[in-house]
Coordinates of C-alpha atoms in Angstrom, one line a residue:
Chain J
M23 CA 151.7 86.3 92.7
T24 CA 155.0 86.5 90.8
L25 CA 158.1 86.5 93.0
P26 CA 160.9 88.9 92.2
T27 CA 163.7 87.1 90.4
L28 CA 167.2 86.8 91.7
G29 CA 170.5 85.9 90.2
L30 CA 173.2 84.5 92.5
V31 CA 176.7 85.5 91.4
G32 CA 179.5 83.2 92.8
L33 CA 178.7 79.6 93.6
G34 CA 181.2 78.9 96.4
K35 CA 180.7 77.5 99.9
I36 CA 178.8 80.4 101.3
A37 CA 176.4 80.4 98.4
R38 CA 175.7 76.7 98.7
D39 CA 175.6 76.5 102.5
Q40 CA 173.7 79.6 103.2
H41 CA 172.2 81.6 100.3
I42 CA 170.5 78.9 98.3
P43 CA 168.9 77.3 101.3
A44 CA 167.8 80.7 102.7
I45 CA 166.3 81.7 99.3
A46 CA 164.3 78.5 99.3
A47 CA 163.3 78.6 102.9
T48 CA 162.0 82.2 102.8
G49 CA 160.2 81.9 99.5
L50 CA 160.4 85.6 98.7
F51 CA 162.6 85.4 95.6
Q52 CA 162.7 83.1 92.7
L53 CA 166.3 81.9 92.1
A54 CA 166.3 82.5 88.3
A55 CA 170.0 82.0 87.5
V56 CA 173.4 81.4 89.0
V57 CA 176.8 82.7 87.7
S58 CA 179.8 80.5 88.1
P59 CA 183.0 81.2 86.0
D60 CA 184.0 77.5 86.3
G61 CA 180.7 76.2 85.2
A62 CA 179.5 74.8 88.5
T63 CA 175.7 74.3 88.6
T64 CA 172.9 74.0 91.1
D65 CA 169.5 72.4 90.8
G66 CA 166.7 74.4 89.3
A67 CA 168.4 77.4 87.9
P68 CA 170.4 78.0 84.7
T69 CA 174.1 78.7 85.0
F70 CA 176.0 81.5 83.3
R71 CA 179.8 82.0 83.0
S72 CA 179.6 85.7 83.8
Q73 CA 177.2 88.2 85.3
A74 CA 177.3 90.1 82.0
E75 CA 176.0 87.0 80.2
M76 CA 173.3 86.5 82.7
L77 CA 172.2 90.2 82.5
A78 CA 172.1 90.0 78.7
A79 CA 170.1 86.7 78.7
L80 CA 167.6 87.7 81.5
P81 CA 166.8 91.4 81.0
G82 CA 163.8 91.1 83.3
L83 CA 165.9 90.0 86.3
D84 CA 165.0 92.0 89.4
A85 CA 167.9 91.5 91.7
V86 CA 171.4 90.1 92.2
A87 CA 173.2 88.6 95.2
L88 CA 177.0 88.7 95.1
C89 CA 178.9 85.9 96.8
T90 CA 182.2 86.4 94.9
P91 CA 185.6 87.2 96.5
P92 CA 185.7 90.9 97.7
A93 CA 188.2 92.0 95.0
V94 CA 185.6 91.8 92.2
R95 CA 182.5 93.0 94.1
H96 CA 182.8 96.7 93.2
G97 CA 182.9 96.1 89.4
L98 CA 180.1 93.5 89.5
T99 CA 177.9 95.8 91.7
V100 CA 178.4 98.8 89.4
E101 CA 177.5 96.6 86.4
A102 CA 174.4 95.2 88.1
L103 CA 173.2 98.6 89.4
R104 CA 173.7 100.2 85.9
A105 CA 171.6 97.4 84.5
G106 CA 168.8 98.4 86.9
K107 CA 169.1 95.5 89.4
H108 CA 168.9 95.6 93.1
V109 CA 172.0 94.3 94.7
L110 CA 172.8 92.3 97.9
I111 CA 176.5 92.0 98.7
E112 CA 178.1 89.5 101.0
K113 CA 180.6 90.8 103.6
P114 CA 182.9 92.5 103.2
P115 CA 181.0 94.6 100.6
A116 CA 184.1 95.8 98.8
A117 CA 187.9 95.6 98.7
T118 CA 188.3 99.2 99.9
L119 CA 186.4 102.0 101.5
S120 CA 186.8 104.1 98.3
E121 CA 185.0 101.4 96.4
L122 CA 182.2 101.2 98.9
H123 CA 181.6 104.9 98.9
D124 CA 181.4 104.8 95.1
L125 CA 178.8 102.1 95.3
V126 CA 176.6 104.3 97.5
A127 CA 176.7 107.0 94.8
E128 CA 176.0 104.4 92.1
A129 CA 173.0 103.1 93.9
Q130 CA 171.6 106.6 94.3
T131 CA 172.1 107.3 90.6
A132 CA 170.5 104.0 89.6
G133 CA 167.6 104.4 92.0
R134 CA 168.0 100.8 93.1
T135 CA 168.4 99.0 96.5
L136 CA 171.9 98.3 97.7
F137 CA 172.2 96.1 100.8
T138 CA 175.6 95.4 102.4
A139 CA 174.7 92.2 104.3
W140 CA 176.8 91.9 107.4
H141 CA 175.3 88.5 108.2
S142 CA 176.5 88.1 111.8
R143 CA 174.2 91.0 112.8
F144 CA 171.1 89.2 111.8
N145 CA 170.8 87.0 114.8
P146 CA 168.1 87.5 117.4
A147 CA 170.7 87.5 120.2
V148 CA 172.4 90.5 118.6
A149 CA 169.1 92.4 118.5
E150 CA 168.4 91.5 122.1
T151 CA 171.9 92.6 123.2
R152 CA 171.5 95.9 121.3
A153 CA 168.2 96.5 123.2
R154 CA 169.8 95.7 126.6
L155 CA 172.7 98.1 125.9
A156 CA 170.7 101.0 124.7
D157 CA 170.6 102.7 128.1
A158 CA 173.2 100.6 129.9
D159 CA 176.3 101.9 131.8
I160 CA 178.8 99.9 129.7
R161 CA 182.1 99.5 131.6
G162 CA 184.0 97.4 129.1
V163 CA 183.7 95.3 125.9
A164 CA 186.1 92.4 125.1
I165 CA 185.9 90.7 121.7
T166 CA 187.6 87.3 121.5
W167 CA 187.4 85.9 117.9
K168 CA 189.8 83.0 117.7
E169 CA 189.5 80.2 115.1
D170 CA 191.8 77.7 113.4
V171 CA 192.3 78.9 109.8
R172 CA 193.4 75.4 108.8
R173 CA 190.0 74.1 109.7
W174 CA 187.7 76.8 108.3
H175 CA 189.7 78.0 105.3
P176 CA 191.9 75.1 104.3
G177 CA 194.3 76.0 101.5
Q178 CA 192.6 79.3 100.8
D179 CA 195.7 81.3 100.0
W180 CA 193.8 84.3 98.9
I181 CA 193.0 85.1 102.5
F182 CA 196.7 85.7 103.1
A183 CA 197.3 87.6 99.9
A184 CA 197.3 91.4 99.8
G185 CA 193.7 92.6 100.1
G186 CA 192.6 89.2 101.5
F187 CA 191.9 90.6 105.0
G188 CA 193.7 87.7 106.8
V189 CA 192.3 87.3 110.3
F190 CA 190.1 90.4 109.7
D191 CA 188.0 88.2 107.4
P192 CA 186.3 86.6 110.4
G193 CA 187.2 89.5 112.7
I194 CA 185.1 91.9 110.6
N195 CA 182.1 89.9 111.6
A196 CA 182.8 90.7 115.3
L197 CA 183.2 94.4 114.3
S198 CA 179.9 94.3 112.5
I199 CA 178.2 93.0 115.7
L200 CA 180.1 95.6 117.8
T201 CA 178.9 98.5 115.7
A202 CA 175.3 97.1 115.8
I203 CA 175.1 96.7 119.6
L204 CA 176.9 99.7 120.9
P205 CA 174.8 102.9 121.4
A206 CA 177.8 105.1 120.5
P207 CA 180.3 105.3 117.7
V208 CA 183.6 103.4 118.3
F209 CA 187.1 104.3 117.2
V210 CA 190.4 102.4 116.9
R211 CA 193.1 104.0 119.1
A212 CA 195.8 101.4 118.6
A213 CA 196.4 98.0 117.0
E214 CA 199.0 95.3 116.7
L215 CA 199.0 93.3 113.4
H216 CA 201.0 90.1 113.1
V217 CA 201.8 89.1 109.5
P218 CA 203.5 85.8 108.7
A219 CA 206.9 86.3 107.1
N220 CA 205.8 84.6 103.9
R221 CA 202.3 86.3 103.7
D222 CA 200.8 89.7 103.3
T223 CA 197.8 89.9 105.7
P224 CA 197.6 89.5 109.5
I225 CA 197.2 86.1 111.1
A226 CA 196.6 87.7 114.4
A227 CA 195.6 91.2 115.6
T228 CA 194.7 93.1 118.7
L229 CA 192.7 96.3 118.7
E230 CA 192.3 99.0 121.4
M231 CA 189.2 101.0 120.8
A232 CA 187.3 103.8 122.4
A233 CA 183.7 104.7 122.1
A234 CA 182.5 108.3 121.5
P235 CA 181.5 110.3 124.5
T236 CA 177.7 110.6 124.1
G237 CA 177.4 113.6 126.2
A238 CA 174.6 112.1 128.3
P239 CA 175.4 111.3 131.9
G240 CA 176.0 107.6 132.7
T241 CA 176.5 106.6 129.1
A242 CA 180.2 106.7 128.9
I243 CA 181.6 103.5 127.5
G244 CA 184.7 101.9 129.0
R245 CA 187.5 100.1 127.3
V246 CA 186.7 98.2 124.1
T247 CA 189.2 95.6 122.9
A248 CA 189.4 92.9 120.2
D249 CA 191.6 89.8 120.1
F250 CA 191.7 88.1 116.7
D251 CA 193.6 84.9 116.2
F252 CA 193.7 82.5 113.2
L253 CA 195.8 79.8 115.0
Q254 CA 193.4 78.8 117.7
Q255 CA 193.7 75.1 118.7
G256 CA 191.0 73.3 120.6
E257 CA 187.9 75.2 121.4
Q258 CA 187.0 77.9 118.9
S259 CA 185.8 81.3 120.2
W260 CA 183.6 83.8 118.6
S261 CA 182.5 85.8 121.7
I262 CA 181.9 89.3 122.9
A263 CA 181.8 89.9 126.7
I264 CA 180.2 93.1 127.8
D265 CA 180.4 94.3 131.4
T266 CA 177.7 96.7 132.5
A267 CA 176.8 98.2 135.8
D268 CA 173.8 95.9 135.9
G269 CA 175.7 92.7 135.1
R270 CA 177.6 90.8 132.4
L271 CA 176.4 89.9 128.9
D272 CA 178.1 87.2 126.9
L273 CA 177.3 87.1 123.2
T274 CA 178.8 83.8 122.0
H275 CA 178.9 81.3 119.1
G276 CA 179.3 84.1 116.6
G277 CA 176.4 86.2 118.0
T278 CA 173.8 83.4 118.1
R279 CA 173.6 83.0 121.9
L280 CA 173.3 85.4 124.7
T281 CA 173.9 84.7 128.4
V282 CA 173.3 87.3 131.2
D283 CA 175.4 86.8 134.3
G284 CA 176.0 83.3 133.1
V285 CA 172.3 82.4 132.6
P286 CA 171.2 81.6 129.0
A287 CA 168.9 84.3 127.9
L288 CA 168.5 83.6 124.2
A289 CA 169.6 80.8 121.9
E290 CA 167.8 80.4 118.6
P291 CA 168.6 78.3 115.6
D292 CA 171.0 80.1 113.2
T293 CA 168.6 81.7 110.7
E294 CA 170.6 84.8 109.9
Y295 CA 170.6 84.3 106.1
Q296 CA 166.8 83.9 106.1
R297 CA 166.6 87.2 108.0
I298 CA 169.0 88.7 105.4
Y299 CA 166.7 87.8 102.5
R300 CA 163.6 89.0 104.3
H301 CA 165.4 92.3 104.9
F302 CA 166.5 92.6 101.3
H303 CA 162.9 91.9 100.2
R304 CA 161.6 94.7 102.5
L305 CA 164.3 97.2 101.4
I306 CA 163.3 96.7 97.7
A307 CA 159.6 97.1 98.6
D308 CA 160.4 100.3 100.5
G309 CA 162.7 101.6 97.8
A310 CA 165.5 101.9 100.4
S311 CA 169.1 100.9 100.7
D312 CA 171.1 99.6 103.8
V313 CA 174.8 100.4 103.5
D314 CA 177.0 100.4 106.5
A315 CA 180.7 101.2 106.0
R316 CA 181.6 101.1 109.8
P317 CA 182.9 97.5 110.1
L318 CA 185.2 98.0 107.0
S319 CA 186.2 101.5 108.3
L320 CA 187.4 99.9 111.6
V321 CA 189.5 97.4 109.8
A322 CA 191.0 100.0 107.5
D323 CA 191.6 102.3 110.6
A324 CA 193.4 99.4 112.4
C325 CA 195.6 99.0 109.4
L326 CA 196.2 102.7 109.3
V327 CA 197.2 103.3 112.9
G328 CA 198.4 99.8 113.8
R329 CA 201.9 98.5 114.3
W330 CA 202.7 95.9 111.7
R331 CA 204.9 93.1 113.0
S332 CA 206.4 90.1 111.2
T333 CA 205.8 86.7 112.8
A334 CA 206.5 83.1 112.0
A335 CA 205.9 81.9 108.4
F336 CA 202.6 80.2 107.8
D337 CA 202.0 77.1 105.7
W338 CA 199.0 74.9 105.5
Chain G
M15 CA 181.0 145.8 110.8
T16 CA 182.1 143.3 113.4
L17 CA 184.1 140.4 112.1
P18 CA 183.4 136.9 113.3
T19 CA 185.9 135.9 116.0
L20 CA 188.2 132.9 115.7
G21 CA 190.3 130.9 118.1
L22 CA 193.4 129.2 116.8
V23 CA 194.2 125.9 118.6
G24 CA 197.7 124.7 118.3
L25 CA 200.5 127.2 117.8
G26 CA 203.1 125.2 115.8
K27 CA 204.9 125.8 112.6
I28 CA 201.9 125.6 110.3
A29 CA 199.9 128.0 112.5
R30 CA 202.7 130.6 112.6
D31 CA 203.8 130.3 109.0
Q32 CA 200.4 130.0 107.3
H33 CA 197.3 130.5 109.4
I34 CA 198.1 133.7 111.3
P35 CA 199.4 135.5 108.2
A36 CA 196.4 134.3 106.1
I37 CA 193.9 135.4 108.8
A38 CA 195.6 138.9 108.9
A39 CA 195.8 139.2 105.1
T40 CA 192.2 138.2 104.4
G41 CA 190.7 140.3 107.1
L42 CA 187.6 138.2 107.4
F43 CA 188.1 136.9 110.9
Q44 CA 189.3 138.6 114.1
L45 CA 191.9 136.4 115.7
A46 CA 190.4 136.5 119.3
A47 CA 192.6 133.9 121.0
V48 CA 195.2 131.2 120.6
V49 CA 195.5 127.9 122.5
S50 CA 199.0 126.6 123.3
P51 CA 199.5 123.9 125.9
D52 CA 203.1 125.0 126.4
G53 CA 202.1 128.6 126.8
A54 CA 203.5 130.0 123.6
T55 CA 202.1 133.3 122.5
T56 CA 201.5 135.5 119.5
D57 CA 201.0 139.2 119.1
G58 CA 197.6 140.6 119.6
A59 CA 195.6 137.7 121.0
P60 CA 195.4 136.2 124.4
T61 CA 196.7 132.7 125.0
F62 CA 194.9 129.8 126.7
R63 CA 196.4 126.5 127.9
S64 CA 193.5 124.5 126.5
Q65 CA 190.6 124.8 124.2
A66 CA 188.2 124.2 127.1
E67 CA 189.6 127.2 128.9
M68 CA 189.3 129.4 125.8
L69 CA 185.7 128.3 125.2
A70 CA 184.8 129.0 128.9
A71 CA 186.5 132.4 128.8
L72 CA 185.1 133.6 125.4
P73 CA 181.6 132.3 125.2
G74 CA 180.8 134.5 122.2
L75 CA 183.6 133.1 120.1
D76 CA 182.3 132.2 116.6
A77 CA 184.8 129.7 115.1
V78 CA 187.8 127.6 115.8
A79 CA 190.7 126.6 113.6
L80 CA 192.5 123.4 114.7
C81 CA 196.3 123.1 113.9
T82 CA 197.1 120.4 116.5
P83 CA 198.5 117.0 115.7
P84 CA 195.9 114.7 114.1
A85 CA 195.5 112.4 117.2
V86 CA 193.6 115.0 119.2
R87 CA 191.6 116.6 116.5
H88 CA 188.5 114.5 116.9
G89 CA 188.0 115.2 120.5
L90 CA 188.7 119.0 120.1
T91 CA 186.3 119.2 117.1
V92 CA 183.5 117.5 119.1
E93 CA 184.1 119.8 122.0
A94 CA 184.1 122.9 119.8
L95 CA 181.0 121.9 117.8
R96 CA 179.1 121.0 120.9
A97 CA 180.0 124.5 122.2
G98 CA 178.3 125.9 119.1
K99 CA 181.5 126.9 117.2
H100 CA 182.2 126.5 113.5
V101 CA 185.4 124.4 113.0
L102 CA 188.2 124.4 110.4
I103 CA 190.5 121.4 110.6
E104 CA 194.0 121.2 109.2
K105 CA 194.8 118.1 107.2
P106 CA 194.5 115.2 107.9
P107 CA 191.2 116.1 109.6
A108 CA 191.2 113.1 112.0
A109 CA 193.4 110.1 113.0
T110 CA 191.0 107.6 111.5
L111 CA 188.0 107.4 109.1
S112 CA 185.7 106.4 111.9
E113 CA 186.5 109.6 113.7
L114 CA 186.0 111.7 110.6
H115 CA 182.5 110.1 109.9
D116 CA 181.6 110.8 113.5
L117 CA 182.5 114.5 113.0
V118 CA 180.1 114.8 110.1
A119 CA 177.3 113.6 112.3
E120 CA 178.4 115.9 115.1
A121 CA 178.4 118.9 112.8
Q122 CA 174.9 118.1 111.5
T123 CA 173.6 117.7 115.1
A124 CA 175.3 121.0 116.1
G125 CA 174.1 122.8 113.0
R126 CA 177.5 124.3 112.6
T127 CA 180.0 124.6 109.7
L128 CA 182.7 121.9 109.5
F129 CA 185.5 122.4 107.0
T130 CA 188.2 119.8 106.4
A131 CA 190.9 122.1 104.8
W132 CA 192.9 120.1 102.3
H133 CA 195.2 123.0 101.7
S134 CA 197.0 121.8 98.6
R135 CA 193.8 121.9 96.7
F136 CA 193.4 125.7 97.1
N137 CA 195.8 126.7 94.4
P138 CA 194.7 128.3 91.1
A139 CA 196.8 125.7 89.2
V140 CA 194.7 122.9 90.7
A141 CA 191.5 124.5 89.7
E142 CA 192.8 125.1 86.2
T143 CA 193.9 121.5 85.9
R144 CA 190.5 120.3 87.1
A145 CA 188.8 122.4 84.4
R146 CA 191.2 121.0 81.7
L147 CA 190.6 117.4 82.8
A148 CA 186.8 117.6 83.0
D149 CA 186.3 116.3 79.5
A150 CA 189.7 115.0 78.7
D151 CA 190.8 111.6 77.6
I152 CA 193.2 110.8 80.4
R153 CA 195.7 108.1 79.6
G154 CA 197.7 108.1 82.8
V155 CA 198.5 109.9 86.0
A156 CA 201.8 109.7 87.8
I157 CA 202.3 111.3 91.2
T158 CA 205.9 111.8 92.3
W159 CA 206.0 113.2 95.9
K160 CA 209.6 112.9 97.2
E161 CA 211.1 115.0 99.9
D162 CA 213.8 114.8 102.5
V163 CA 212.1 114.2 105.9
R164 CA 215.3 115.4 107.7
R165 CA 214.9 118.8 106.0
W166 CA 211.2 119.3 106.4
H167 CA 210.4 117.4 109.6
P168 CA 213.7 117.4 111.5
G169 CA 213.4 115.4 114.7
Q170 CA 209.6 115.0 114.5
D171 CA 209.5 111.5 115.8
W172 CA 205.6 111.5 116.0
I173 CA 205.5 111.2 112.2
F174 CA 207.1 107.8 112.4
A175 CA 205.1 106.7 115.5
A176 CA 201.9 104.5 114.9
G177 CA 199.2 106.8 113.6
G178 CA 201.7 109.4 112.5
F179 CA 201.2 108.7 108.8
G180 CA 204.9 108.6 107.9
V181 CA 205.4 109.5 104.2
F182 CA 201.6 109.7 103.9
D183 CA 201.7 113.0 105.8
P184 CA 203.0 114.8 102.7
G185 CA 201.6 112.1 100.4
I186 CA 198.0 112.8 101.4
N187 CA 198.4 116.3 100.0
A188 CA 199.0 114.7 96.6
L189 CA 196.0 112.5 97.0
S190 CA 193.9 115.5 98.0
I191 CA 194.9 117.1 94.7
L192 CA 194.3 113.9 92.7
T193 CA 190.7 113.5 94.0
A194 CA 190.1 117.2 93.3
I195 CA 191.3 117.1 89.6
L196 CA 190.1 113.8 88.4
P197 CA 186.5 113.7 86.9
A198 CA 185.9 110.1 88.3
P199 CA 186.4 108.3 91.6
V200 CA 189.8 106.6 92.1
F201 CA 190.6 103.4 94.0
V202 CA 193.7 101.8 95.4
R203 CA 194.4 98.4 93.7
A204 CA 197.7 97.6 95.3
A205 CA 200.4 99.3 97.4
E206 CA 203.9 98.7 98.8
L207 CA 204.7 100.2 102.1
H208 CA 208.2 100.4 103.4
V209 CA 208.6 100.8 107.2
P210 CA 212.0 101.3 108.8
A211 CA 212.8 98.4 111.2
N212 CA 212.9 100.8 114.2
R213 CA 209.7 102.8 113.3
D214 CA 206.0 102.1 112.8
T215 CA 204.9 104.2 109.7
P216 CA 206.1 104.0 106.1
I217 CA 209.1 106.0 105.0
A218 CA 208.3 105.2 101.3
A219 CA 205.3 103.9 99.5
T220 CA 204.1 103.2 96.0
L221 CA 200.4 103.0 95.0
E222 CA 198.7 101.4 92.0
M223 CA 195.3 103.0 91.5
A224 CA 192.4 102.8 89.1
A225 CA 189.7 105.3 88.3
A226 CA 186.1 104.3 88.1
P227 CA 184.6 103.7 84.6
T228 CA 182.4 106.7 84.0
G229 CA 180.3 104.9 81.5
A230 CA 180.7 107.8 79.0
P231 CA 182.7 107.0 75.9
G232 CA 186.2 108.5 75.7
T233 CA 186.3 109.1 79.5
A234 CA 188.1 106.0 80.7
I235 CA 191.1 106.9 82.7
G236 CA 194.3 105.0 82.4
R237 CA 196.8 103.9 85.0
V238 CA 197.2 106.1 88.1
T239 CA 200.3 105.7 90.2
A240 CA 201.8 107.4 93.2
D241 CA 205.5 107.3 94.3
F242 CA 206.1 108.6 97.8
D243 CA 209.5 108.9 99.3
F244 CA 210.8 110.6 102.5
L245 CA 214.5 110.1 101.7
Q246 CA 214.8 112.3 98.6
Q247 CA 218.2 113.9 98.3
G248 CA 218.9 116.9 96.0
E249 CA 215.9 118.2 94.1
Q250 CA 212.6 117.8 95.9
S251 CA 209.6 116.7 93.9
W252 CA 205.9 117.4 94.6
S253 CA 204.6 116.8 91.1
I254 CA 201.7 115.2 89.2
A255 CA 202.1 114.3 85.5
I256 CA 198.9 113.8 83.5
D257 CA 199.0 112.4 80.0
T258 CA 196.0 113.1 77.9
A259 CA 195.1 112.6 74.3
D260 CA 195.5 116.3 73.8
G261 CA 198.9 116.7 75.5
R262 CA 200.7 116.5 78.8
L263 CA 199.9 118.5 82.0
D264 CA 202.5 118.9 84.7
L265 CA 201.2 120.1 88.0
T266 CA 204.4 120.9 90.0
H267 CA 205.7 122.5 93.2
G268 CA 203.0 121.0 95.3
G269 CA 200.2 122.1 93.0
T270 CA 201.1 125.7 92.6
R271 CA 202.4 125.6 89.0
L272 CA 201.0 124.1 85.8
T273 CA 202.8 123.5 82.5
V274 CA 201.1 122.2 79.4
D275 CA 203.3 120.3 77.0
G276 CA 206.3 121.9 78.8
V277 CA 205.0 125.4 78.4
P278 CA 204.2 127.3 81.7
A279 CA 200.4 127.9 81.8
L280 CA 199.9 129.1 85.3
A281 CA 202.2 130.1 88.2
E282 CA 200.7 132.2 90.9
P283 CA 202.0 133.2 94.3
D284 CA 201.2 130.6 97.0
T285 CA 198.0 132.0 98.5
E286 CA 196.3 128.7 99.4
Y287 CA 195.7 129.6 103.1
Q288 CA 194.1 132.9 102.2
R289 CA 191.8 130.9 99.9
I290 CA 191.1 128.5 102.7
Y291 CA 190.0 131.3 105.1
R292 CA 187.8 132.9 102.3
H293 CA 186.2 129.5 101.7
F294 CA 185.6 129.0 105.5
H295 CA 184.0 132.4 105.8
R296 CA 181.7 131.7 102.8
L297 CA 180.7 128.3 104.2
I298 CA 179.7 129.9 107.5
A299 CA 177.7 132.5 105.7
D300 CA 176.0 129.8 103.6
G301 CA 175.3 127.6 106.6
A302 CA 177.2 124.8 104.8
S303 CA 180.0 122.3 105.5
D304 CA 182.8 121.0 103.3
V305 CA 184.0 117.6 104.5
D306 CA 185.9 115.3 102.1
A307 CA 187.0 111.9 103.4
R308 CA 188.5 110.7 100.1
P309 CA 192.2 111.5 100.6
L310 CA 192.1 109.9 104.0
S311 CA 190.2 106.9 102.6
L312 CA 192.8 106.4 99.9
V313 CA 195.6 106.3 102.6
A314 CA 193.6 103.9 104.8
D315 CA 192.8 101.7 101.7
A316 CA 196.5 101.6 100.8
C317 CA 197.3 100.4 104.4
L318 CA 194.5 97.8 104.1
V319 CA 195.4 96.3 100.7
G320 CA 199.1 97.1 100.7
R321 CA 202.1 94.9 101.3
W322 CA 204.0 96.0 104.4
R323 CA 207.7 95.6 104.1
S324 CA 210.5 96.2 106.6
T325 CA 213.4 98.4 105.4
A326 CA 216.5 99.9 106.9
A327 CA 216.3 101.6 110.3
F328 CA 215.9 105.3 110.2
D329 CA 217.6 107.8 112.5
W330 CA 217.8 111.6 112.3

C-alpha cells in the first residue's frame, strides 16, 4: 500500500523534536520533503527553500504540515490548499482570528482537509478529564501555567515582538485544554496583561473567565481563572485544578497526568504528536476538517477586554 | 393585519434618537414594551425594569431589540432566544468574540432570527461603493475616523473602562463598512494603540491591514489603513478614501455620502435605522439570521497584534 506523502514546512525545534519522530512512529505518512529557508536538512527527505518550490517539484504531494512561526501560516496554508493539499497547522494556527476564519473558507473552497492541531489536547488524560466533567457539578477551575521563558525559549525575541503572543504562546495550550474539557462555552470577563517596558507582548497575564449557563440544573460552572507567568523560577507548572461536587481533579504536566483527590488516575507516556498524525490521517480519509478557533478567540478576547500594564524591562 | 410585537431593551440615546423613530417610520413592528432599569419611559409602550419581567409579562412578544451597553448583551440575548424571541443587537453585538460565537449556536438551537445590526452599513452610499468595488483594481484604502469624544460621548467613562472599546467604539463602524465594501477578506498586520495613563482603552489607534489575495488577476488590493482618533478638534471626519485604477471614491460622513473623483455621486438622507428594521423584518419572515463577526474580529485582532502605548492622561 502506498502511504500518502507529506511535506514538512519549517524545520525548527518542534519539527525535529516532535513531528519527524511522530511521522516515523505512526507510519501513516511518507515524509516526502522538508522546507527550510536556511537550507537545514533531515535524513531521508529532500529539502526545499520554500513551500512554492516544493509544490512545484512534487505535484503529487498529498499533504503539508506547517511548523513555521505563526505570522506566515495563513499565506502558506492558502498556497497549499489552492495547490490541492491537505494541511495540518501547528498551534496557534494563524496570527489573527480574521486569518483563521479565512482559512476555513479556503479549505471549503478547496475541498481539502484543514486541521488546526492544538497538541496539548491530544493526551489521554485530557480525554479522561473531559469524560469525567461531562455531567459534573463544576465549582471552579484554576489554570496555573508558569514557566521560565529563559529556559524554554532562550533568546527567542520574536515571542516578545508584536504578534508574538508572549506568555500566551504557552498559555494558549492551557486554553486549548480548557475548551476541550469543559462541557460549556467559556468567556473572558476580565484580564490583566503585564508587558515589559522594552517589549510588546505580555510576560504575565491573569484571566477571569465565566462559563455559559447551560440551562440544565446542576450544570452551572463556577469561577474559571488562569494565571500565566513567564518568569517562573524553580518548579515549573502546567496545571489545571478542577473542583467538582464529587472531588478534585488535577490535570498536570501540561495535560499528560490526571490525579483525582490526590490519587494518580492516569499517566501515560507523552504521545500527543502520534495522536495528532493519526487524527490527521483519519480526517483526510473521512474528507473532514477539524478547525477550532476557541483558544485563539480567548486570547484575542483577553487582549480586547484586558488591562494592559507596563512592567519591568526584560532582557535575556 | 397584526404586526409582530417588539420589546426595546435599553432606553438610552441611541434607542430614543434612532430605534423608536425608525420603528414608528417603518411601521413593520408594534413597539409593545420598553425595558429601562432606571424606570425611564417612552410614549405608548409600558416600561419594565428588566427584560426578564417583560418576557414574563408579555409571553406573546415576538422580538427584542437590544440597545444596552455591550457587556450585558450576551446574557440578555441568550435569555431572549431561549424564551423564543427573535433578537436584533446594536453594535458591537457582544463584549467578546467568544460570546458572539456562542450566540450563533444559541440562535441555531432556538430556531430564531439573530441579527447583528452594524448600522453604518445600511446606507445607500455603502451599497453603491460595494457595487463599484466588486471588480475594481483597488490600489489603496485609507480610513480616517476622527471625532471629539468630549462632544459625542461627554462624561461616558464606561467607554474608557476595560471592555469599553475606547476609540474602537466609533472605529468599529468604519471596520463594519470596510468589510462590507471590500470584495476580499481583510486582515490586521500591525497596530498602534494609545491608552491614556489613567484609562484602560485606546484614545487613538492606527491599523495596518492587508486584503487576501483573491487569486484572480487584477484583483489584488493594495495597502489598507485606518486612523482612529478621539481627540479631533474642529472638523470631524468619518471618511474612507479608496484609490482605484479607474479613479478615487470618497465615502464620507459616516458612510452616507459618496463622491467619485471629487464629484458627488450619492447623498441620501440618513435612513440607516429604517433599513435595519426592514432587514430585521425580512430576516424573520425568511427564518434567517444575519450575524457578522468580522468587524469585532478586526478590533480583537488589532488588540492581539498591536503595540500598546501609554499616552497623556485623559479627563473630561
